[in-house]
Amino acid sequence: MAVDYTVIVVYLLGMLAVGWWGMRRARSKSEFLVAGRRLGPAMYSGTMAAIVLGGASTIGGVGLGYQYGLSGAWMVFTIGLGLLALSVFFSARIARLKVYTVSEMLDLRYGGRAGVISGLVMWAYTLMLAVTSTIAYATIFDVLFDMNRTVAIVLGGSIVVAYSTLGGMWSITLTDMVQFVVKTIGVLLLLLPIAVVKAGGFGEMKAKLPTSYFDPLGIGGETIFTYVLIYTFGMLIGQDIWQRVFTARSDTTAKWGGTVAGTYCLVYALAGAVIGTAAKVLYPNLANADDAFATIVKDELPVGVRGLVLAAALAAVMSTSSGALIACATVANNDIWSRLRGKVTGGERDEVAGNRAFILIMGVGVIGTAIALNNVVEALTVAYNLLVGGLLVPILGGLLWKRGTVYGALASVIVGGLAVIGLMAGYGILANEPVYYGLLSSLAAYVVVSLATPATDEAVLTAWRERLAGRGAPELVSEPVPAPQ
């Protein structure tokens, strides 16, 4: 394993080095939080694919393939569909707003007063997303070094917190590009063909497994529908995803770069399901389906290649973890803390220091919560249920329906969020009903209250339309237009 260990250690040291280098570029709030809004198509596509394809998409995607066969691709497939929908229909408008958070968008659209409540819901989502990603380090380091769970979480989490705190979005973007390349080579170009060959090819796989493993809908229609509600719609409104949209150099980059990333996700989804199906042939009696990835990597890959593929899994976890961490810190500082204490205008350098401090604080909190938490699936389900049930309607309503009002938005967030929490208590956290009925409650509250209250002031809507058209944004005036890259 010495060669494999060397590959992993070099990779981890490289992440820290890139973080240190990124610190030299992050000298303003815009550079620190959204990479100066300067990413071109290639870098934007790579980093967007990196953040949405995390440990759940890699380890979990293979596990679903082990359990259900090719239809196990649906979870990651719906993530790709969400990213495609965001990129084609909404990303250009989102990029032109020149904001930093989803709550800022809500304030612009509705004329203020929606920020703190929506910020709290988004903060809870990004925090739990970061926590669940951080817990995944325990699985990977256990395979690598037989390491204690707490030590593994602290080690992996500390590396992510370090490079994220140093350089903000620039460091995260640069490390994500490395992680994207490592994932592509490790999972798509190495593990996928090796797993299929080791399993005897597709003919042998079909001969040894039930026909349901090759049924595209084998996982069940209700499960697929739930994945669409949670993951496809979740991709449309998550702060971690929007913050990447804000990094695009232009609305064209956001649209077409995101489309490429979404298409990549569809390919990655199928690859994970095929790898899991091959693992079922090789190891038909694993106690836990999520062990399929680690088992096939450990037992079937040659030295060196094994280290690279494990580094790919580590890259998947780190990219999601770092993206969720900076999103969590950005929301905590800009949408909650700044509003509660009263906004104090400071210099760009002061804002970088403040955001850097919040990443460090949130990072320590994420590591501590990850150590204390055991059930990853439940935590992630709670996060996505709150996000979709509480924020989907007011966000999409603000983009699509002129008659929506700030009171309708607030009612939608509160009613949807409380409905989800109450229904999870009644039906169980992993039940489908909370997100179904929570979303319907949110929609009803939004429409009824919006129609019952005065329409949004025309001056607010005019300013909103100006921002959607790419005019009137403060940064467009105060910051020079960067030279094409």
Short mmCIF file of C-alpha atoms in Angstrom, two decimals:
data_model
loop_
_atom_site.label_atom_id
_atom_site.label_comp_id
_atom_site.label_asym_id
_atom_site.label_seq_id
_atom_site.Cartn_x
_atom_site.Cartn_y
_atom_site.Cartn_z
CA MET A 1 0.00 0.00 0.00
CA ALA A 2 3.04 2.30 0.16
CA VAL A 3 2.49 3.57 -3.39
CA ASP A 4 -1.21 4.15 -2.71
CA TYR A 5 -0.39 6.04 0.49
CA THR A 6 2.09 8.20 -1.41
CA VAL A 7 -0.53 9.10 -4.03
CA ILE A 8 -3.01 10.12 -1.32
CA VAL A 9 -0.51 12.14 0.72
CA VAL A 10 0.76 13.99 -2.38
CA TYR A 11 -2.83 14.78 -3.29
CA LEU A 12 -3.65 16.17 0.16
CA LEU A 13 -0.48 18.27 0.27
CA GLY A 14 -1.30 19.56 -3.20
CA MET A 15 -4.72 20.75 -1.97
CA LEU A 16 -3.07 22.74 0.82
CA ALA A 17 -0.53 24.23 -1.59
CA VAL A 18 -3.26 25.34 -3.98
CA GLY A 19 -5.11 26.90 -1.05
CA TRP A 20 -2.03 28.90 -0.10
CA TRP A 21 -1.59 30.08 -3.68
CA GLY A 22 -5.27 31.05 -3.90
CA MET A 23 -4.86 33.30 -0.85
CA ARG A 24 -2.71 35.65 -2.94
CA ARG A 25 -5.56 36.20 -5.42
CA ALA A 26 -8.42 36.67 -2.92
CA ARG A 27 -7.92 40.35 -2.01
CA SER A 28 -11.50 41.63 -2.31
CA LYS A 29 -14.93 40.41 -1.28
CA SER A 30 -15.75 39.54 -4.87
CA GLU A 31 -12.50 37.59 -5.33
CA PHE A 32 -12.94 35.78 -2.02
CA LEU A 33 -16.62 34.80 -2.31
CA VAL A 34 -17.20 34.41 -6.07
CA ALA A 35 -13.67 34.25 -7.60
CA GLY A 36 -14.05 37.76 -8.99
CA ARG A 37 -16.87 36.57 -11.30
CA ARG A 38 -14.14 35.71 -13.80
CA LEU A 39 -14.39 31.99 -14.56
CA GLY A 40 -14.38 31.01 -18.22
CA PRO A 41 -16.30 28.04 -19.71
CA ALA A 42 -13.72 25.28 -19.06
CA MET A 43 -13.03 26.14 -15.44
CA TYR A 44 -16.68 26.92 -14.72
CA SER A 45 -17.83 23.55 -16.10
CA GLY A 46 -15.20 21.61 -14.16
CA THR A 47 -15.85 23.29 -10.84
CA MET A 48 -19.64 23.05 -11.19
CA ALA A 49 -19.43 19.33 -11.92
CA ALA A 50 -17.05 18.90 -9.00
CA ILE A 51 -19.33 20.48 -6.41
CA VAL A 52 -22.53 18.63 -7.35
CA LEU A 53 -20.83 15.21 -7.60
CA GLY A 54 -19.77 14.55 -4.03
CA GLY A 55 -19.37 11.52 -1.83
CA ALA A 56 -23.08 10.68 -2.04
CA SER A 57 -22.89 10.71 -5.83
CA THR A 58 -19.75 8.55 -5.91
CA ILE A 59 -19.92 6.14 -2.96
CA GLY A 60 -23.71 6.37 -2.68
CA GLY A 61 -24.22 6.11 -6.44
CA VAL A 62 -22.18 2.90 -6.61
CA GLY A 63 -24.10 1.60 -3.59
CA LEU A 64 -27.44 2.20 -5.33
CA GLY A 65 -26.09 0.40 -8.40
CA TYR A 66 -25.15 -2.54 -6.16
CA GLN A 67 -28.64 -2.59 -4.66
CA TYR A 68 -30.83 -1.88 -7.72
CA GLY A 69 -28.66 -2.20 -10.82
CA LEU A 70 -28.76 0.36 -13.64
CA SER A 71 -31.81 2.11 -12.17
CA GLY A 72 -29.58 3.03 -9.22
CA ALA A 73 -28.33 5.83 -11.49
CA TRP A 74 -31.52 7.82 -10.89
CA MET A 75 -30.36 9.70 -7.80
CA VAL A 76 -27.30 11.19 -9.52
CA PHE A 77 -29.21 11.43 -12.81
CA THR A 78 -31.78 13.75 -11.20
CA ILE A 79 -28.93 15.90 -9.90
CA GLY A 80 -27.70 16.24 -13.47
CA LEU A 81 -31.22 17.06 -14.69
CA GLY A 82 -31.49 19.78 -12.03
CA LEU A 83 -28.19 21.30 -13.09
CA LEU A 84 -29.28 21.22 -16.74
CA ALA A 85 -32.58 22.92 -15.90
CA LEU A 86 -30.80 25.57 -13.82
CA SER A 87 -28.27 26.24 -16.56
CA VAL A 88 -30.69 26.39 -19.49
CA PHE A 89 -33.59 28.29 -17.89
CA PHE A 90 -32.27 30.34 -14.97
CA SER A 91 -28.48 30.65 -14.73
CA ALA A 92 -28.11 33.58 -17.15
CA ARG A 93 -30.56 35.68 -15.16
CA ILE A 94 -29.02 34.62 -11.85
CA ALA A 95 -25.51 35.53 -13.04
CA ARG A 96 -26.66 38.99 -14.17
CA LEU A 97 -28.01 39.84 -10.70
CA LYS A 98 -24.44 40.25 -9.36
CA VAL A 99 -25.38 39.23 -5.81
CA TYR A 100 -23.64 36.91 -3.35
CA THR A 101 -26.52 34.90 -1.83
CA VAL A 102 -29.98 33.56 -2.61
CA SER A 103 -31.42 35.75 0.17
CA GLU A 104 -30.02 38.87 -1.52
CA MET A 105 -31.92 37.84 -4.63
CA LEU A 106 -35.13 37.50 -2.59
CA ASP A 107 -34.62 40.95 -1.07
CA LEU A 108 -34.10 42.47 -4.51
CA ARG A 109 -37.19 40.80 -5.93
CA TYR A 110 -39.55 41.43 -3.03
CA GLY A 111 -38.20 44.71 -1.67
CA GLY A 112 -36.44 43.49 1.47
CA ARG A 113 -37.57 41.79 4.67
CA ALA A 114 -37.25 38.22 3.38
CA GLY A 115 -33.51 37.89 3.97
CA VAL A 116 -33.07 36.74 7.59
CA ILE A 117 -35.76 34.03 7.58
CA SER A 118 -34.74 32.64 4.19
CA GLY A 119 -31.10 32.93 5.30
CA LEU A 120 -31.76 30.77 8.35
CA VAL A 121 -33.32 28.02 6.23
CA MET A 122 -30.48 28.19 3.69
CA TRP A 123 -27.89 28.21 6.47
CA ALA A 124 -29.38 25.04 7.99
CA TYR A 125 -29.28 23.34 4.58
CA THR A 126 -25.68 24.30 3.78
CA LEU A 127 -24.52 23.40 7.30
CA MET A 128 -25.99 19.88 7.12
CA LEU A 129 -24.65 19.43 3.59
CA ALA A 130 -21.16 20.32 4.83
CA VAL A 131 -21.55 18.02 7.84
CA THR A 132 -22.64 14.99 5.83
CA SER A 133 -19.78 15.52 3.37
CA THR A 134 -17.32 15.77 6.24
CA ILE A 135 -18.55 12.52 7.80
CA ALA A 136 -17.67 10.72 4.57
CA TYR A 137 -13.96 11.23 5.31
CA ALA A 138 -14.30 8.57 8.00
CA THR A 139 -15.24 5.93 5.41
CA ILE A 140 -12.42 6.79 3.02
CA PHE A 141 -9.64 7.11 5.60
CA ASP A 142 -10.81 3.89 7.25
CA VAL A 143 -10.22 2.08 3.95
CA LEU A 144 -6.88 3.82 3.48
CA PHE A 145 -5.33 3.79 6.92
CA ASP A 146 -7.71 1.89 9.22
CA MET A 147 -8.07 5.21 11.01
CA ASN A 148 -10.27 6.09 13.98
CA ARG A 149 -13.53 7.78 12.88
CA THR A 150 -12.98 10.98 14.86
CA VAL A 151 -9.36 11.33 13.73
CA ALA A 152 -10.41 10.80 10.10
CA ILE A 153 -13.10 13.49 10.30
CA VAL A 154 -10.72 15.96 11.94
CA LEU A 155 -7.96 15.28 9.40
CA GLY A 156 -10.12 15.53 6.29
CA GLY A 157 -12.19 18.41 7.63
CA SER A 158 -9.13 20.38 8.72
CA ILE A 159 -7.58 20.22 5.25
CA VAL A 160 -10.78 21.52 3.63
CA VAL A 161 -11.21 24.25 6.26
CA ALA A 162 -7.57 25.27 5.82
CA TYR A 163 -7.58 25.81 2.06
CA SER A 164 -11.11 27.28 2.08
CA THR A 165 -10.19 29.80 4.80
CA LEU A 166 -6.95 30.80 3.09
CA GLY A 167 -8.18 31.63 -0.39
CA GLY A 168 -11.97 31.44 -0.31
CA MET A 169 -13.61 30.71 -3.65
CA TRP A 170 -10.35 31.05 -5.57
CA SER A 171 -8.75 28.24 -3.58
CA ILE A 172 -11.91 26.15 -3.78
CA THR A 173 -12.16 26.70 -7.54
CA LEU A 174 -8.57 25.71 -8.17
CA THR A 175 -8.78 22.63 -5.95
CA ASP A 176 -12.10 21.69 -7.56
CA MET A 177 -10.48 21.69 -10.99
CA VAL A 178 -7.83 19.27 -9.71
CA GLN A 179 -10.57 17.20 -8.09
CA PHE A 180 -12.60 17.15 -11.31
CA VAL A 181 -9.63 15.78 -13.27
CA VAL A 182 -8.85 13.20 -10.57
CA LYS A 183 -12.49 12.05 -10.46
CA THR A 184 -12.71 11.77 -14.23
CA ILE A 185 -9.55 9.69 -14.47
CA GLY A 186 -10.14 7.63 -11.34
CA VAL A 187 -13.83 6.77 -11.73
CA LEU A 188 -14.69 7.06 -15.43
CA LEU A 189 -11.44 6.08 -17.13
CA LEU A 190 -10.05 3.53 -14.63
CA LEU A 191 -12.58 2.07 -12.21
CA LEU A 192 -15.49 1.77 -14.67
CA PRO A 193 -13.77 -0.35 -17.36
CA ILE A 194 -11.78 -2.39 -14.81
CA ALA A 195 -14.94 -3.23 -12.83
CA VAL A 196 -16.81 -4.35 -15.96
CA VAL A 197 -13.88 -6.50 -17.12
CA LYS A 198 -13.43 -8.08 -13.67
CA ALA A 199 -17.15 -8.93 -13.61
CA GLY A 200 -16.81 -10.77 -16.94
CA GLY A 201 -18.34 -8.13 -19.19
CA PHE A 202 -21.97 -7.13 -19.66
CA GLY A 203 -22.94 -10.57 -20.95
CA GLU A 204 -21.74 -12.27 -17.78
CA MET A 205 -23.34 -9.58 -15.61
CA LYS A 206 -26.73 -10.15 -17.30
CA ALA A 207 -26.39 -13.91 -16.89
CA LYS A 208 -25.65 -13.74 -13.15
CA LEU A 209 -28.08 -11.03 -12.04
CA PRO A 210 -31.89 -10.76 -12.01
CA THR A 211 -33.48 -8.98 -14.98
CA SER A 212 -34.62 -6.19 -12.62
CA TYR A 213 -30.97 -5.06 -12.43
CA PHE A 214 -31.22 -3.97 -16.07
CA ASP A 215 -34.67 -2.37 -15.87
CA PRO A 216 -34.30 1.44 -16.15
CA LEU A 217 -37.26 1.91 -13.76
CA GLY A 218 -36.41 -0.94 -11.40
CA ILE A 219 -35.85 1.35 -8.43
CA GLY A 220 -39.53 2.32 -8.51
CA GLY A 221 -41.55 5.23 -9.86
CA GLU A 222 -42.27 6.78 -6.46
CA THR A 223 -38.58 6.78 -5.58
CA ILE A 224 -37.69 8.45 -8.88
CA PHE A 225 -40.39 11.09 -8.34
CA THR A 226 -39.05 11.81 -4.85
CA TYR A 227 -35.50 12.14 -6.24
CA VAL A 228 -36.79 14.69 -8.76
CA LEU A 229 -38.51 16.73 -6.04
CA ILE A 230 -35.54 16.70 -3.69
CA TYR A 231 -32.47 16.73 -5.95
CA THR A 232 -33.63 18.23 -9.26
CA PHE A 233 -35.46 21.09 -7.55
CA GLY A 234 -32.75 21.31 -4.89
CA MET A 235 -30.20 22.04 -7.61
CA LEU A 236 -32.31 25.00 -8.73
CA ILE A 237 -32.19 26.88 -5.43
CA GLY A 238 -29.20 25.79 -3.28
CA GLN A 239 -26.79 28.51 -2.15
CA ASP A 240 -23.85 26.18 -2.82
CA ILE A 241 -24.93 25.90 -6.47
CA TRP A 242 -25.91 29.55 -6.94
CA GLN A 243 -22.60 30.71 -5.51
CA ARG A 244 -20.88 28.84 -8.35
CA VAL A 245 -23.20 30.46 -10.89
CA PHE A 246 -22.07 33.82 -9.51
CA THR A 247 -18.46 32.95 -10.46
CA ALA A 248 -19.23 32.83 -14.20
CA ARG A 249 -17.55 35.43 -16.37
CA SER A 250 -20.76 36.01 -18.36
CA ASP A 251 -24.32 34.76 -18.56
CA THR A 252 -23.33 32.77 -21.65
CA THR A 253 -20.63 31.01 -19.64
CA ALA A 254 -23.15 30.22 -16.91
CA LYS A 255 -25.63 28.78 -19.40
CA TRP A 256 -23.41 26.68 -21.62
CA GLY A 257 -20.75 25.81 -19.05
CA GLY A 258 -23.47 24.56 -16.72
CA THR A 259 -25.04 22.56 -19.55
CA VAL A 260 -21.73 20.77 -20.11
CA ALA A 261 -21.44 20.07 -16.37
CA GLY A 262 -25.01 18.74 -16.22
CA THR A 263 -24.35 16.41 -19.15
CA TYR A 264 -21.20 15.17 -17.40
CA CYS A 265 -23.34 14.38 -14.34
CA LEU A 266 -25.62 12.16 -16.44
CA VAL A 267 -22.60 10.17 -17.64
CA TYR A 268 -21.23 9.95 -14.09
CA ALA A 269 -24.60 8.67 -12.86
CA LEU A 270 -24.62 5.79 -15.33
CA ALA A 271 -20.98 4.98 -14.60
CA GLY A 272 -21.64 4.67 -10.85
CA ALA A 273 -24.62 2.38 -11.44
CA VAL A 274 -22.60 0.14 -13.78
CA ILE A 275 -19.73 -0.07 -11.27
CA GLY A 276 -22.21 -1.01 -8.53
CA THR A 277 -23.80 -3.66 -10.77
CA ALA A 278 -20.37 -5.15 -11.47
CA ALA A 279 -19.64 -5.18 -7.73
CA LYS A 280 -22.86 -7.16 -7.16
CA VAL A 281 -21.52 -9.87 -9.48
CA LEU A 282 -18.14 -9.92 -7.74
CA TYR A 283 -19.40 -9.60 -4.14
CA PRO A 284 -23.04 -10.74 -4.00
CA ASN A 285 -23.32 -10.83 -0.20
CA LEU A 286 -22.04 -7.50 1.12
CA ALA A 287 -23.76 -6.51 4.37
CA ASN A 288 -23.96 -2.84 3.35
CA ALA A 289 -24.47 -1.66 -0.24
CA ASP A 290 -22.42 1.48 0.44
CA ASP A 291 -19.38 -0.75 1.05
CA ALA A 292 -19.40 -1.76 -2.62
CA PHE A 293 -17.20 1.13 -3.77
CA ALA A 294 -14.48 0.61 -1.15
CA THR A 295 -14.55 -3.18 -1.56
CA ILE A 296 -14.12 -3.25 -5.33
CA VAL A 297 -11.39 -0.60 -5.15
CA LYS A 298 -9.48 -2.40 -2.40
CA ASP A 299 -9.72 -5.91 -3.85
CA GLU A 300 -9.73 -5.50 -7.63
CA LEU A 301 -7.47 -2.59 -8.55
CA PRO A 302 -3.70 -2.75 -8.94
CA VAL A 303 -1.32 -0.79 -6.72
CA GLY A 304 -1.08 2.87 -7.67
CA VAL A 305 -4.37 2.77 -9.56
CA ARG A 306 -6.06 1.93 -6.27
CA GLY A 307 -4.54 5.02 -4.68
CA LEU A 308 -5.68 7.21 -7.56
CA VAL A 309 -9.26 5.93 -7.40
CA LEU A 310 -9.38 6.42 -3.64
CA ALA A 311 -8.04 9.93 -4.23
CA ALA A 312 -10.94 10.35 -6.68
CA ALA A 313 -13.40 9.43 -3.91
CA LEU A 314 -11.63 11.83 -1.58
CA ALA A 315 -11.80 14.52 -4.29
CA ALA A 316 -15.55 13.99 -4.65
CA VAL A 317 -16.10 14.46 -0.93
CA MET A 318 -13.76 17.46 -0.65
CA SER A 319 -15.33 19.36 -3.53
CA THR A 320 -18.82 19.13 -2.05
CA SER A 321 -17.59 19.78 1.47
CA SER A 322 -15.66 22.93 0.55
CA GLY A 323 -18.48 24.29 -1.60
CA ALA A 324 -21.03 23.74 1.17
CA LEU A 325 -18.67 25.27 3.75
CA ILE A 326 -18.12 28.57 1.92
CA ALA A 327 -21.86 28.73 1.14
CA CYS A 328 -22.68 28.19 4.83
CA ALA A 329 -20.20 30.87 5.93
CA THR A 330 -21.39 33.34 3.27
CA VAL A 331 -25.02 32.97 4.36
CA ALA A 332 -24.12 33.17 8.07
CA ASN A 333 -22.11 36.37 7.60
CA ASN A 334 -23.97 38.22 4.84
CA ASP A 335 -27.59 37.14 5.40
CA ILE A 336 -27.81 36.59 9.15
CA TRP A 337 -25.04 38.24 11.17
CA SER A 338 -24.76 41.43 9.09
CA ARG A 339 -28.52 41.98 9.19
CA LEU A 340 -28.93 41.25 12.89
CA ARG A 341 -26.17 43.61 13.99
CA GLY A 342 -27.00 46.29 11.42
CA LYS A 343 -24.91 46.54 8.29
CA VAL A 344 -21.59 48.27 8.77
CA THR A 345 -19.80 49.32 5.62
CA GLY A 346 -16.12 48.51 5.61
CA GLY A 347 -13.31 48.23 3.13
CA GLU A 348 -12.89 45.31 0.79
CA ARG A 349 -9.97 44.02 2.82
CA ASP A 350 -12.06 44.14 6.01
CA GLU A 351 -14.83 42.16 4.30
CA VAL A 352 -12.33 39.49 3.25
CA ALA A 353 -11.12 39.18 6.83
CA GLY A 354 -14.69 38.89 8.12
CA ASN A 355 -15.67 36.23 5.61
CA ARG A 356 -12.44 34.35 6.24
CA ALA A 357 -13.21 34.33 9.97
CA PHE A 358 -16.72 32.99 9.32
CA ILE A 359 -15.37 30.14 7.18
CA LEU A 360 -13.03 29.18 10.02
CA ILE A 361 -15.81 29.38 12.64
CA MET A 362 -18.30 27.45 10.51
CA GLY A 363 -15.60 24.90 9.64
CA VAL A 364 -14.88 24.16 13.28
CA GLY A 365 -18.64 23.85 13.90
CA VAL A 366 -19.04 21.48 10.95
CA ILE A 367 -16.22 19.23 12.17
CA GLY A 368 -17.66 19.14 15.70
CA THR A 369 -21.17 18.35 14.44
CA ALA A 370 -19.84 15.64 12.11
CA ILE A 371 -18.09 13.93 15.02
CA ALA A 372 -21.29 13.97 17.11
CA LEU A 373 -23.66 12.90 14.32
CA ASN A 374 -24.21 9.30 13.30
CA ASN A 375 -27.04 9.09 10.74
CA VAL A 376 -25.86 10.78 7.56
CA VAL A 377 -28.89 9.90 5.45
CA GLU A 378 -31.33 11.41 7.94
CA ALA A 379 -29.29 14.61 8.26
CA LEU A 380 -29.12 15.06 4.49
CA THR A 381 -32.84 14.31 4.12
CA VAL A 382 -33.71 16.96 6.71
CA ALA A 383 -31.52 19.48 4.88
CA TYR A 384 -33.08 18.89 1.45
CA ASN A 385 -36.65 18.70 2.81
CA LEU A 386 -36.24 22.10 4.48
CA LEU A 387 -34.61 23.59 1.39
CA VAL A 388 -37.23 22.41 -1.10
CA GLY A 389 -40.23 22.71 1.23
CA GLY A 390 -39.29 26.18 2.47
CA LEU A 391 -37.50 27.99 -0.34
CA LEU A 392 -38.35 26.47 -3.73
CA VAL A 393 -41.68 28.27 -4.17
CA PRO A 394 -40.63 31.83 -3.18
CA ILE A 395 -37.44 31.62 -5.26
CA LEU A 396 -38.99 30.23 -8.44
CA GLY A 397 -42.11 32.31 -7.84
CA GLY A 398 -39.98 35.44 -7.68
CA LEU A 399 -38.33 34.56 -10.99
CA LEU A 400 -41.51 33.54 -12.79
CA TRP A 401 -44.55 35.30 -11.25
CA LYS A 402 -44.80 39.09 -11.14
CA ARG A 403 -47.71 39.08 -8.67
CA GLY A 404 -45.74 37.36 -5.88
CA THR A 405 -45.25 39.63 -2.84
CA VAL A 406 -42.90 39.77 0.11
CA TYR A 407 -45.71 38.66 2.44
CA GLY A 408 -46.44 35.71 0.18
CA ALA A 409 -42.73 34.82 0.17
CA LEU A 410 -42.47 35.00 3.98
CA ALA A 411 -45.65 32.96 4.41
CA SER A 412 -44.34 30.39 1.95
CA VAL A 413 -41.02 29.99 3.79
CA ILE A 414 -42.63 29.77 7.24
CA VAL A 415 -45.58 27.53 6.33
CA GLY A 416 -43.50 25.24 4.12
CA GLY A 417 -40.70 24.95 6.68
CA LEU A 418 -43.04 24.26 9.62
CA ALA A 419 -45.07 21.78 7.56
CA VAL A 420 -41.94 19.84 6.64
CA ILE A 421 -40.75 19.73 10.26
CA GLY A 422 -44.18 18.67 11.56
CA LEU A 423 -44.64 16.02 8.89
CA MET A 424 -41.16 14.59 9.47
CA ALA A 425 -42.08 14.26 13.15
CA GLY A 426 -45.32 12.50 12.22
CA TYR A 427 -44.34 10.34 9.24
CA GLY A 428 -40.64 9.89 9.96
CA ILE A 429 -37.60 11.69 8.61
CA LEU A 430 -37.10 9.34 5.66
CA ALA A 431 -40.76 9.34 4.55
CA ASN A 432 -41.77 10.90 1.24
CA GLU A 433 -44.85 12.72 2.58
CA PRO A 434 -43.02 15.62 4.30
CA VAL A 435 -41.55 17.00 1.09
CA TYR A 436 -44.74 16.30 -0.92
CA TYR A 437 -47.16 18.03 1.44
CA GLY A 438 -44.64 20.62 2.63
CA LEU A 439 -44.13 21.80 -0.94
CA LEU A 440 -47.89 21.94 -1.57
CA SER A 441 -48.41 23.92 1.67
CA SER A 442 -45.66 26.34 0.67
CA LEU A 443 -47.22 26.87 -2.76
CA ALA A 444 -50.70 27.41 -1.35
CA ALA A 445 -49.45 29.95 1.20
CA TYR A 446 -47.46 31.82 -1.45
CA VAL A 447 -50.34 32.15 -3.90
CA VAL A 448 -53.09 32.91 -1.35
CA VAL A 449 -51.11 35.48 0.67
CA SER A 450 -49.64 37.14 -2.44
CA LEU A 451 -53.10 37.62 -3.94
CA ALA A 452 -54.48 38.88 -0.60
CA THR A 453 -51.77 41.54 -0.12
CA PRO A 454 -50.85 44.62 -2.18
CA ALA A 455 -48.73 43.98 -5.25
CA THR A 456 -45.02 44.65 -5.02
CA ASP A 457 -44.16 48.31 -5.51
CA GLU A 458 -43.50 49.08 -9.17
CA ALA A 459 -40.21 50.81 -8.29
CA VAL A 460 -38.97 47.56 -6.71
CA LEU A 461 -40.00 45.57 -9.78
CA THR A 462 -38.35 48.10 -12.08
CA ALA A 463 -35.08 47.85 -10.13
CA TRP A 464 -35.42 44.06 -10.24
CA ARG A 465 -35.88 44.04 -14.01
CA GLU A 466 -32.86 46.31 -14.39
CA ARG A 467 -30.71 43.86 -12.43
CA LEU A 468 -32.04 40.89 -14.40
CA ALA A 469 -31.01 42.72 -17.56
CA GLY A 470 -27.50 43.18 -16.17
CA ARG A 471 -27.87 46.87 -15.41
CA GLY A 472 -27.69 48.73 -12.14
CA ALA A 473 -25.56 46.25 -10.19
CA PRO A 474 -23.10 48.07 -7.88
CA GLU A 475 -20.18 45.87 -8.89
CA LEU A 476 -20.65 46.73 -12.54
CA VAL A 477 -19.88 50.32 -11.65
CA SER A 478 -17.28 49.91 -8.92
CA GLU A 479 -15.21 47.07 -10.36
CA PRO A 480 -13.36 47.16 -13.67
CA VAL A 481 -14.42 44.67 -16.33
CA PRO A 482 -11.75 41.92 -16.37
CA ALA A 483 -9.84 41.19 -19.53
CA PRO A 484 -10.99 38.07 -21.43
CA GLN A 485 -9.17 34.91 -20.37
#
